[in-house]
């Protein structure tokens, strides 16, 4: 048994013990309401203040609805992730009283399921191989006069949409253009020929024409790593996720995921995107930009800061009470304000 496998088995045993304790302390948290939520961090480092906001919001939303709350470790990008970071994240959540209702799912163990989904899309002609490098795409876009805006997606120019023309395949893409073209522009479906219409529980009505705003997006990357869009859609379906609560920086991924959900014929969850926590320079806090890890040896302070970012009031006895007391107070507040 490798050290990574041994570490994972130890984590799963601790999670099972925590689940038993949590069920006794919060019997309503596993009530059969049909609600299933999740928190899905990438283990490229410990949780920071921004990711703790998403964790708390997703936990509160599930508990306020009397539903289940799951944790999925999104370690599909294996070169950037580590078992040690996964263990740290689970410890941070446990320190703050947020134990999942089942052992965590690990994306790094689910390549076969992603392959099945890709094969299904290929069989339906909703996916095709692509030979383009990033430089190829940038050159094609520049030739077409496309100006790339900061923080925006590179719109795929469609170079391989009609075949590889003798070049070797490097990746696989979802044929958003073809998929949207065969849809209707009428009816109650949120996915139509002109794009994806959806309603965020916090942000309100949203729309994106994926075919023109993003183009045919990646499903399997050139480095052999499964793309986030495909992995998250398959995982949410397999875990029976009914409600997704996550950071607002992921909101623009939602239309692509709804397209894939429609193509794979799996349910679309309800979405609630949390406000971002920003650094002094206005950039969102992220591990990429060196956001410090939260110190969960002081869980009430960490939870209080996350609750403040969500606009929640402080319990009258925050500094004298327990984590359980504080969480119970915020669950009641969330139920009154959000649900």
GROMACS .gro file of C-alpha atoms in nm:
model
  339
    1UNK     CA    1   0.000   0.000   0.000
    2UNK     CA    2   0.142   0.338  -0.101
    3UNK     CA    3   0.168   0.626   0.146
    4UNK     CA    4  -0.096   0.821  -0.052
    5UNK     CA    5  -0.339   0.526  -0.037
    6UNK     CA    6  -0.273   0.478   0.336
    7UNK     CA    7  -0.337   0.848   0.396
    8UNK     CA    8  -0.664   0.830   0.203
    9UNK     CA    9  -0.784   0.528   0.403
   10UNK     CA   10  -0.704   0.714   0.726
   11UNK     CA   11  -0.901   1.016   0.602
   12UNK     CA   12  -1.202   0.800   0.516
   13UNK     CA   13  -1.196   0.638   0.860
   14UNK     CA   14  -1.185   0.979   1.030
   15UNK     CA   15  -1.469   1.098   0.807
   16UNK     CA   16  -1.685   0.799   0.903
   17UNK     CA   17  -1.622   0.867   1.273
   18UNK     CA   18  -1.705   1.236   1.225
   19UNK     CA   19  -2.023   1.145   1.040
   20UNK     CA   20  -2.138   0.930   1.331
   21UNK     CA   21  -2.078   1.214   1.577
   22UNK     CA   22  -2.243   1.470   1.349
   23UNK     CA   23  -2.556   1.260   1.297
   24UNK     CA   24  -2.602   1.234   1.674
   25UNK     CA   25  -2.551   1.609   1.721
   26UNK     CA   26  -2.761   1.720   1.422
   27UNK     CA   27  -3.027   1.452   1.360
   28UNK     CA   28  -3.221   1.680   1.123
   29UNK     CA   29  -2.918   1.731   0.896
   30UNK     CA   30  -2.969   1.398   0.722
   31UNK     CA   31  -3.345   1.424   0.694
   32UNK     CA   32  -3.487   1.292   0.370
   33UNK     CA   33  -3.590   1.622   0.210
   34UNK     CA   34  -3.448   1.552  -0.133
   35UNK     CA   35  -3.191   1.830  -0.096
   36UNK     CA   36  -2.830   1.726  -0.167
   37UNK     CA   37  -2.560   1.994  -0.163
   38UNK     CA   38  -2.185   1.981  -0.187
   39UNK     CA   39  -1.859   2.164  -0.131
   40UNK     CA   40  -1.597   2.085  -0.394
   41UNK     CA   41  -1.252   2.234  -0.322
   42UNK     CA   42  -0.941   2.179  -0.533
   43UNK     CA   43  -0.655   2.058  -0.309
   44UNK     CA   44  -0.386   2.286  -0.446
   45UNK     CA   45  -0.347   2.427  -0.097
   46UNK     CA   46  -0.539   2.486   0.227
   47UNK     CA   47  -0.869   2.673   0.246
   48UNK     CA   48  -0.840   3.052   0.254
   49UNK     CA   49  -1.096   3.315   0.356
   50UNK     CA   50  -1.269   3.308   0.016
   51UNK     CA   51  -1.308   2.931  -0.003
   52UNK     CA   52  -1.428   2.923   0.359
   53UNK     CA   53  -1.715   3.155   0.259
   54UNK     CA   54  -1.823   2.906  -0.008
   55UNK     CA   55  -1.786   2.616   0.236
   56UNK     CA   56  -1.998   2.783   0.504
   57UNK     CA   57  -2.266   2.897   0.258
   58UNK     CA   58  -2.303   2.551   0.106
   59UNK     CA   59  -2.316   2.387   0.452
   60UNK     CA   60  -2.573   2.636   0.584
   61UNK     CA   61  -2.790   2.600   0.275
   62UNK     CA   62  -2.801   2.223   0.315
   63UNK     CA   63  -2.864   2.229   0.689
   64UNK     CA   64  -3.131   2.500   0.663
   65UNK     CA   65  -3.313   2.284   0.408
   66UNK     CA   66  -3.279   1.972   0.624
   67UNK     CA   67  -3.076   1.811   0.348
   68UNK     CA   68  -2.748   1.629   0.298
   69UNK     CA   69  -2.408   1.796   0.251
   70UNK     CA   70  -2.127   1.621   0.066
   71UNK     CA   71  -1.762   1.702   0.006
   72UNK     CA   72  -1.594   1.631  -0.326
   73UNK     CA   73  -1.218   1.671  -0.358
   74UNK     CA   74  -1.163   1.808  -0.709
   75UNK     CA   75  -0.813   1.670  -0.758
   76UNK     CA   76  -0.853   1.580  -1.125
   77UNK     CA   77  -0.562   1.813  -1.209
   78UNK     CA   78  -0.322   1.576  -1.036
   79UNK     CA   79   0.005   1.766  -1.105
   80UNK     CA   80  -0.130   2.068  -0.912
   81UNK     CA   81  -0.299   1.876  -0.628
   82UNK     CA   82  -0.169   1.678  -0.331
   83UNK     CA   83  -0.308   1.429  -0.077
   84UNK     CA   84  -0.160   1.646   0.197
   85UNK     CA   85  -0.366   1.945   0.086
   86UNK     CA   86  -0.677   1.726   0.073
   87UNK     CA   87  -0.616   1.613   0.430
   88UNK     CA   88  -0.562   1.973   0.544
   89UNK     CA   89  -0.889   2.088   0.385
   90UNK     CA   90  -1.087   1.809   0.552
   91UNK     CA   91  -0.926   1.894   0.887
   92UNK     CA   92  -1.009   2.263   0.843
   93UNK     CA   93  -1.374   2.177   0.773
   94UNK     CA   94  -1.386   1.946   1.074
   95UNK     CA   95  -1.228   2.213   1.297
   96UNK     CA   96  -1.517   2.441   1.198
   97UNK     CA   97  -1.785   2.179   1.269
   98UNK     CA   98  -1.863   2.111   0.901
   99UNK     CA   99  -1.849   1.735   0.860
  100UNK     CA  100  -1.990   1.578   0.541
  101UNK     CA  101  -2.272   1.324   0.542
  102UNK     CA  102  -2.064   1.066   0.352
  103UNK     CA  103  -1.694   1.000   0.286
  104UNK     CA  104  -1.550   1.244   0.033
  105UNK     CA  105  -1.547   1.167  -0.339
  106UNK     CA  106  -1.211   1.207  -0.516
  107UNK     CA  107  -1.208   1.307  -0.883
  108UNK     CA  108  -0.867   1.146  -0.932
  109UNK     CA  109  -1.039   0.807  -0.891
  110UNK     CA  110  -1.314   0.870  -1.149
  111UNK     CA  111  -1.140   0.873  -1.486
  112UNK     CA  112  -1.342   0.574  -1.608
  113UNK     CA  113  -1.671   0.757  -1.549
  114UNK     CA  114  -1.550   1.065  -1.735
  115UNK     CA  115  -1.444   0.841  -2.024
  116UNK     CA  116  -1.793   0.690  -2.035
  117UNK     CA  117  -1.947   1.036  -2.055
  118UNK     CA  118  -1.709   1.142  -2.332
  119UNK     CA  119  -1.783   0.823  -2.527
  120UNK     CA  120  -2.155   0.898  -2.495
  121UNK     CA  121  -2.106   1.249  -2.634
  122UNK     CA  122  -1.888   1.122  -2.919
  123UNK     CA  123  -2.151   0.861  -3.010
  124UNK     CA  124  -2.411   1.137  -3.027
  125UNK     CA  125  -2.178   1.357  -3.237
  126UNK     CA  126  -2.168   1.620  -2.962
  127UNK     CA  127  -1.787   1.589  -2.919
  128UNK     CA  128  -1.493   1.592  -3.159
  129UNK     CA  129  -1.111   1.571  -3.147
  130UNK     CA  130  -0.902   1.887  -3.169
  131UNK     CA  131  -0.540   1.934  -3.281
  132UNK     CA  132  -0.505   2.301  -3.181
  133UNK     CA  133  -0.247   2.439  -2.943
  134UNK     CA  134  -0.312   2.758  -2.747
  135UNK     CA  135  -0.081   2.938  -2.990
  136UNK     CA  136  -0.284   2.806  -3.285
  137UNK     CA  137  -0.604   2.941  -3.131
  138UNK     CA  138  -0.454   3.279  -3.046
  139UNK     CA  139  -0.321   3.315  -3.401
  140UNK     CA  140  -0.656   3.224  -3.555
  141UNK     CA  141  -0.841   3.467  -3.329
  142UNK     CA  142  -0.594   3.746  -3.401
  143UNK     CA  143  -0.629   3.686  -3.775
  144UNK     CA  144  -1.007   3.716  -3.736
  145UNK     CA  145  -0.965   4.047  -3.553
  146UNK     CA  146  -1.076   3.915  -3.216
  147UNK     CA  147  -0.942   4.124  -2.926
  148UNK     CA  148  -0.897   3.924  -2.607
  149UNK     CA  149  -1.022   4.098  -2.294
  150UNK     CA  150  -0.853   4.045  -1.957
  151UNK     CA  151  -1.006   3.763  -1.749
  152UNK     CA  152  -1.228   3.657  -2.042
  153UNK     CA  153  -1.234   3.322  -2.219
  154UNK     CA  154  -1.050   3.259  -2.543
  155UNK     CA  155  -1.336   3.185  -2.783
  156UNK     CA  156  -1.249   2.866  -2.972
  157UNK     CA  157  -1.227   2.962  -3.343
  158UNK     CA  158  -1.363   2.628  -3.468
  159UNK     CA  159  -1.049   2.521  -3.652
  160UNK     CA  160  -1.103   2.146  -3.603
  161UNK     CA  161  -1.481   2.153  -3.606
  162UNK     CA  162  -1.489   1.998  -3.954
  163UNK     CA  163  -1.197   1.759  -3.910
  164UNK     CA  164  -0.830   1.737  -3.816
  165UNK     CA  165  -0.705   1.777  -4.175
  166UNK     CA  166  -0.420   1.534  -4.123
  167UNK     CA  167  -0.308   1.664  -3.786
  168UNK     CA  168  -0.289   1.453  -3.470
  169UNK     CA  169  -0.561   1.495  -3.209
  170UNK     CA  170  -0.449   1.662  -2.886
  171UNK     CA  171  -0.778   1.713  -2.699
  172UNK     CA  172  -1.156   1.665  -2.722
  173UNK     CA  173  -1.416   1.942  -2.739
  174UNK     CA  174  -1.789   1.971  -2.687
  175UNK     CA  175  -1.963   2.079  -3.007
  176UNK     CA  176  -2.156   2.367  -2.849
  177UNK     CA  177  -2.223   2.521  -3.188
  178UNK     CA  178  -2.389   2.210  -3.331
  179UNK     CA  179  -2.571   2.129  -3.008
  180UNK     CA  180  -2.729   2.474  -2.979
  181UNK     CA  181  -2.816   2.486  -3.349
  182UNK     CA  182  -3.048   2.186  -3.322
  183UNK     CA  183  -3.245   2.336  -3.033
  184UNK     CA  184  -3.564   2.540  -3.043
  185UNK     CA  185  -3.592   2.908  -2.956
  186UNK     CA  186  -3.928   2.857  -2.789
  187UNK     CA  187  -4.070   2.658  -2.502
  188UNK     CA  188  -3.991   2.637  -2.134
  189UNK     CA  189  -3.646   2.480  -2.166
  190UNK     CA  190  -3.363   2.700  -2.033
  191UNK     CA  191  -3.139   2.568  -2.311
  192UNK     CA  192  -3.235   2.714  -2.647
  193UNK     CA  193  -3.082   2.783  -2.987
  194UNK     CA  194  -2.982   3.135  -2.886
  195UNK     CA  195  -2.813   3.023  -2.563
  196UNK     CA  196  -2.866   2.922  -2.201
  197UNK     CA  197  -3.116   3.104  -1.977
  198UNK     CA  198  -3.093   3.029  -1.606
  199UNK     CA  199  -3.181   3.187  -1.274
  200UNK     CA  200  -2.925   3.212  -0.996
  201UNK     CA  201  -3.080   3.217  -0.650
  202UNK     CA  202  -2.867   3.520  -0.557
  203UNK     CA  203  -2.774   3.688  -0.885
  204UNK     CA  204  -3.112   3.652  -1.055
  205UNK     CA  205  -3.179   3.591  -1.426
  206UNK     CA  206  -2.869   3.506  -1.629
  207UNK     CA  207  -2.801   3.437  -1.997
  208UNK     CA  208  -2.510   3.331  -2.212
  209UNK     CA  209  -2.484   3.229  -2.577
  210UNK     CA  210  -2.217   2.967  -2.515
  211UNK     CA  211  -2.153   2.902  -2.884
  212UNK     CA  212  -2.053   3.264  -2.947
  213UNK     CA  213  -1.916   3.365  -2.603
  214UNK     CA  214  -1.702   3.055  -2.543
  215UNK     CA  215  -1.725   2.834  -2.849
  216UNK     CA  216  -1.666   2.460  -2.848
  217UNK     CA  217  -1.508   2.407  -2.506
  218UNK     CA  218  -1.266   2.137  -2.388
  219UNK     CA  219  -1.376   1.806  -2.238
  220UNK     CA  220  -1.037   1.633  -2.230
  221UNK     CA  221  -0.725   1.851  -2.226
  222UNK     CA  222  -0.413   1.803  -2.438
  223UNK     CA  223  -0.219   1.696  -2.126
  224UNK     CA  224  -0.462   1.407  -2.071
  225UNK     CA  225  -0.640   1.574  -1.778
  226UNK     CA  226  -1.019   1.577  -1.776
  227UNK     CA  227  -1.163   1.926  -1.811
  228UNK     CA  228  -1.342   2.078  -1.515
  229UNK     CA  229  -1.670   2.122  -1.705
  230UNK     CA  230  -1.713   1.753  -1.785
  231UNK     CA  231  -1.589   1.624  -1.448
  232UNK     CA  232  -1.818   1.848  -1.241
  233UNK     CA  233  -2.127   1.764  -1.448
  234UNK     CA  234  -2.067   1.389  -1.422
  235UNK     CA  235  -1.990   1.410  -1.050
  236UNK     CA  236  -2.293   1.625  -0.967
  237UNK     CA  237  -2.517   1.379  -1.153
  238UNK     CA  238  -2.363   1.071  -0.990
  239UNK     CA  239  -2.384   1.224  -0.642
  240UNK     CA  240  -2.745   1.333  -0.697
  241UNK     CA  241  -2.662   1.699  -0.631
  242UNK     CA  242  -2.977   1.912  -0.631
  243UNK     CA  243  -2.827   2.244  -0.514
  244UNK     CA  244  -2.488   2.396  -0.597
  245UNK     CA  245  -2.360   2.677  -0.374
  246UNK     CA  246  -2.019   2.808  -0.480
  247UNK     CA  247  -1.819   3.126  -0.545
  248UNK     CA  248  -1.937   3.389  -0.789
  249UNK     CA  249  -1.616   3.345  -0.992
  250UNK     CA  250  -1.760   3.013  -1.109
  251UNK     CA  251  -2.093   3.158  -1.226
  252UNK     CA  252  -1.980   3.188  -1.589
  253UNK     CA  253  -1.911   2.813  -1.592
  254UNK     CA  254  -2.277   2.741  -1.525
  255UNK     CA  255  -2.410   2.781  -1.884
  256UNK     CA  256  -2.151   2.534  -2.017
  257UNK     CA  257  -2.243   2.289  -1.745
  258UNK     CA  258  -2.615   2.325  -1.820
  259UNK     CA  259  -2.543   2.254  -2.188
  260UNK     CA  260  -2.353   1.937  -2.091
  261UNK     CA  261  -2.626   1.832  -1.848
  262UNK     CA  262  -2.879   1.864  -2.130
  263UNK     CA  263  -2.660   1.670  -2.374
  264UNK     CA  264  -2.596   1.392  -2.119
  265UNK     CA  265  -2.963   1.395  -2.011
  266UNK     CA  266  -2.892   1.447  -1.641
  267UNK     CA  267  -3.073   1.688  -1.405
  268UNK     CA  268  -2.969   2.052  -1.365
  269UNK     CA  269  -2.923   2.160  -1.001
  270UNK     CA  270  -3.031   2.493  -0.856
  271UNK     CA  271  -2.743   2.741  -0.831
  272UNK     CA  272  -2.650   3.003  -0.569
  273UNK     CA  273  -2.322   3.189  -0.621
  274UNK     CA  274  -2.167   3.352  -0.316
  275UNK     CA  275  -2.011   3.700  -0.309
  276UNK     CA  276  -1.634   3.703  -0.359
  277UNK     CA  277  -1.384   3.794  -0.093
  278UNK     CA  278  -1.133   4.036  -0.242
  279UNK     CA  279  -0.783   4.143  -0.151
  280UNK     CA  280  -0.684   4.507  -0.101
  281UNK     CA  281  -0.595   4.539  -0.472
  282UNK     CA  282  -0.947   4.435  -0.570
  283UNK     CA  283  -0.848   4.091  -0.700
  284UNK     CA  284  -1.038   3.795  -0.561
  285UNK     CA  285  -0.860   3.594  -0.294
  286UNK     CA  286  -0.712   3.280  -0.445
  287UNK     CA  287  -0.435   3.031  -0.383
  288UNK     CA  288  -0.286   3.135  -0.717
  289UNK     CA  289  -0.235   3.488  -0.584
  290UNK     CA  290  -0.098   3.373  -0.248
  291UNK     CA  291  -0.407   3.400  -0.027
  292UNK     CA  292  -0.308   3.282   0.323
  293UNK     CA  293  -0.466   2.975   0.476
  294UNK     CA  294  -0.728   3.032   0.744
  295UNK     CA  295  -0.620   2.937   1.095
  296UNK     CA  296  -0.890   2.696   1.207
  297UNK     CA  297  -0.735   2.659   1.550
  298UNK     CA  298  -0.966   2.958   1.614
  299UNK     CA  299  -1.278   2.828   1.438
  300UNK     CA  300  -1.523   3.084   1.577
  301UNK     CA  301  -1.314   3.369   1.439
  302UNK     CA  302  -1.287   3.200   1.098
  303UNK     CA  303  -1.660   3.125   1.087
  304UNK     CA  304  -1.747   3.475   1.202
  305UNK     CA  305  -1.546   3.632   0.919
  306UNK     CA  306  -1.709   3.401   0.662
  307UNK     CA  307  -2.056   3.475   0.800
  308UNK     CA  308  -1.985   3.848   0.784
  309UNK     CA  309  -1.888   3.816   0.416
  310UNK     CA  310  -2.227   3.648   0.357
  311UNK     CA  311  -2.408   3.935   0.527
  312UNK     CA  312  -2.513   3.727   0.828
  313UNK     CA  313  -2.545   3.877   1.177
  314UNK     CA  314  -2.318   3.767   1.459
  315UNK     CA  315  -2.460   3.548   1.738
  316UNK     CA  316  -2.492   3.748   2.061
  317UNK     CA  317  -2.264   3.499   2.238
  318UNK     CA  318  -2.016   3.437   1.951
  319UNK     CA  319  -1.700   3.465   2.163
  320UNK     CA  320  -1.843   3.288   2.467
  321UNK     CA  321  -2.035   3.014   2.286
  322UNK     CA  322  -1.934   2.702   2.096
  323UNK     CA  323  -1.895   2.628   1.725
  324UNK     CA  324  -2.213   2.421   1.743
  325UNK     CA  325  -2.405   2.713   1.895
  326UNK     CA  326  -2.279   2.957   1.630
  327UNK     CA  327  -2.361   2.724   1.343
  328UNK     CA  328  -2.710   2.660   1.480
  329UNK     CA  329  -2.770   3.037   1.500
  330UNK     CA  330  -2.659   3.088   1.139
  331UNK     CA  331  -2.866   2.795   1.015
  332UNK     CA  332  -3.177   2.962   1.158
  333UNK     CA  333  -3.080   3.297   1.009
  334UNK     CA  334  -3.009   3.140   0.669
  335UNK     CA  335  -3.344   2.961   0.673
  336UNK     CA  336  -3.525   3.290   0.740
  337UNK     CA  337  -3.328   3.502   0.494
  338UNK     CA  338  -3.238   3.274   0.203
  339UNK     CA  339  -3.476   2.980   0.182
   0.00000   0.00000   0.00000
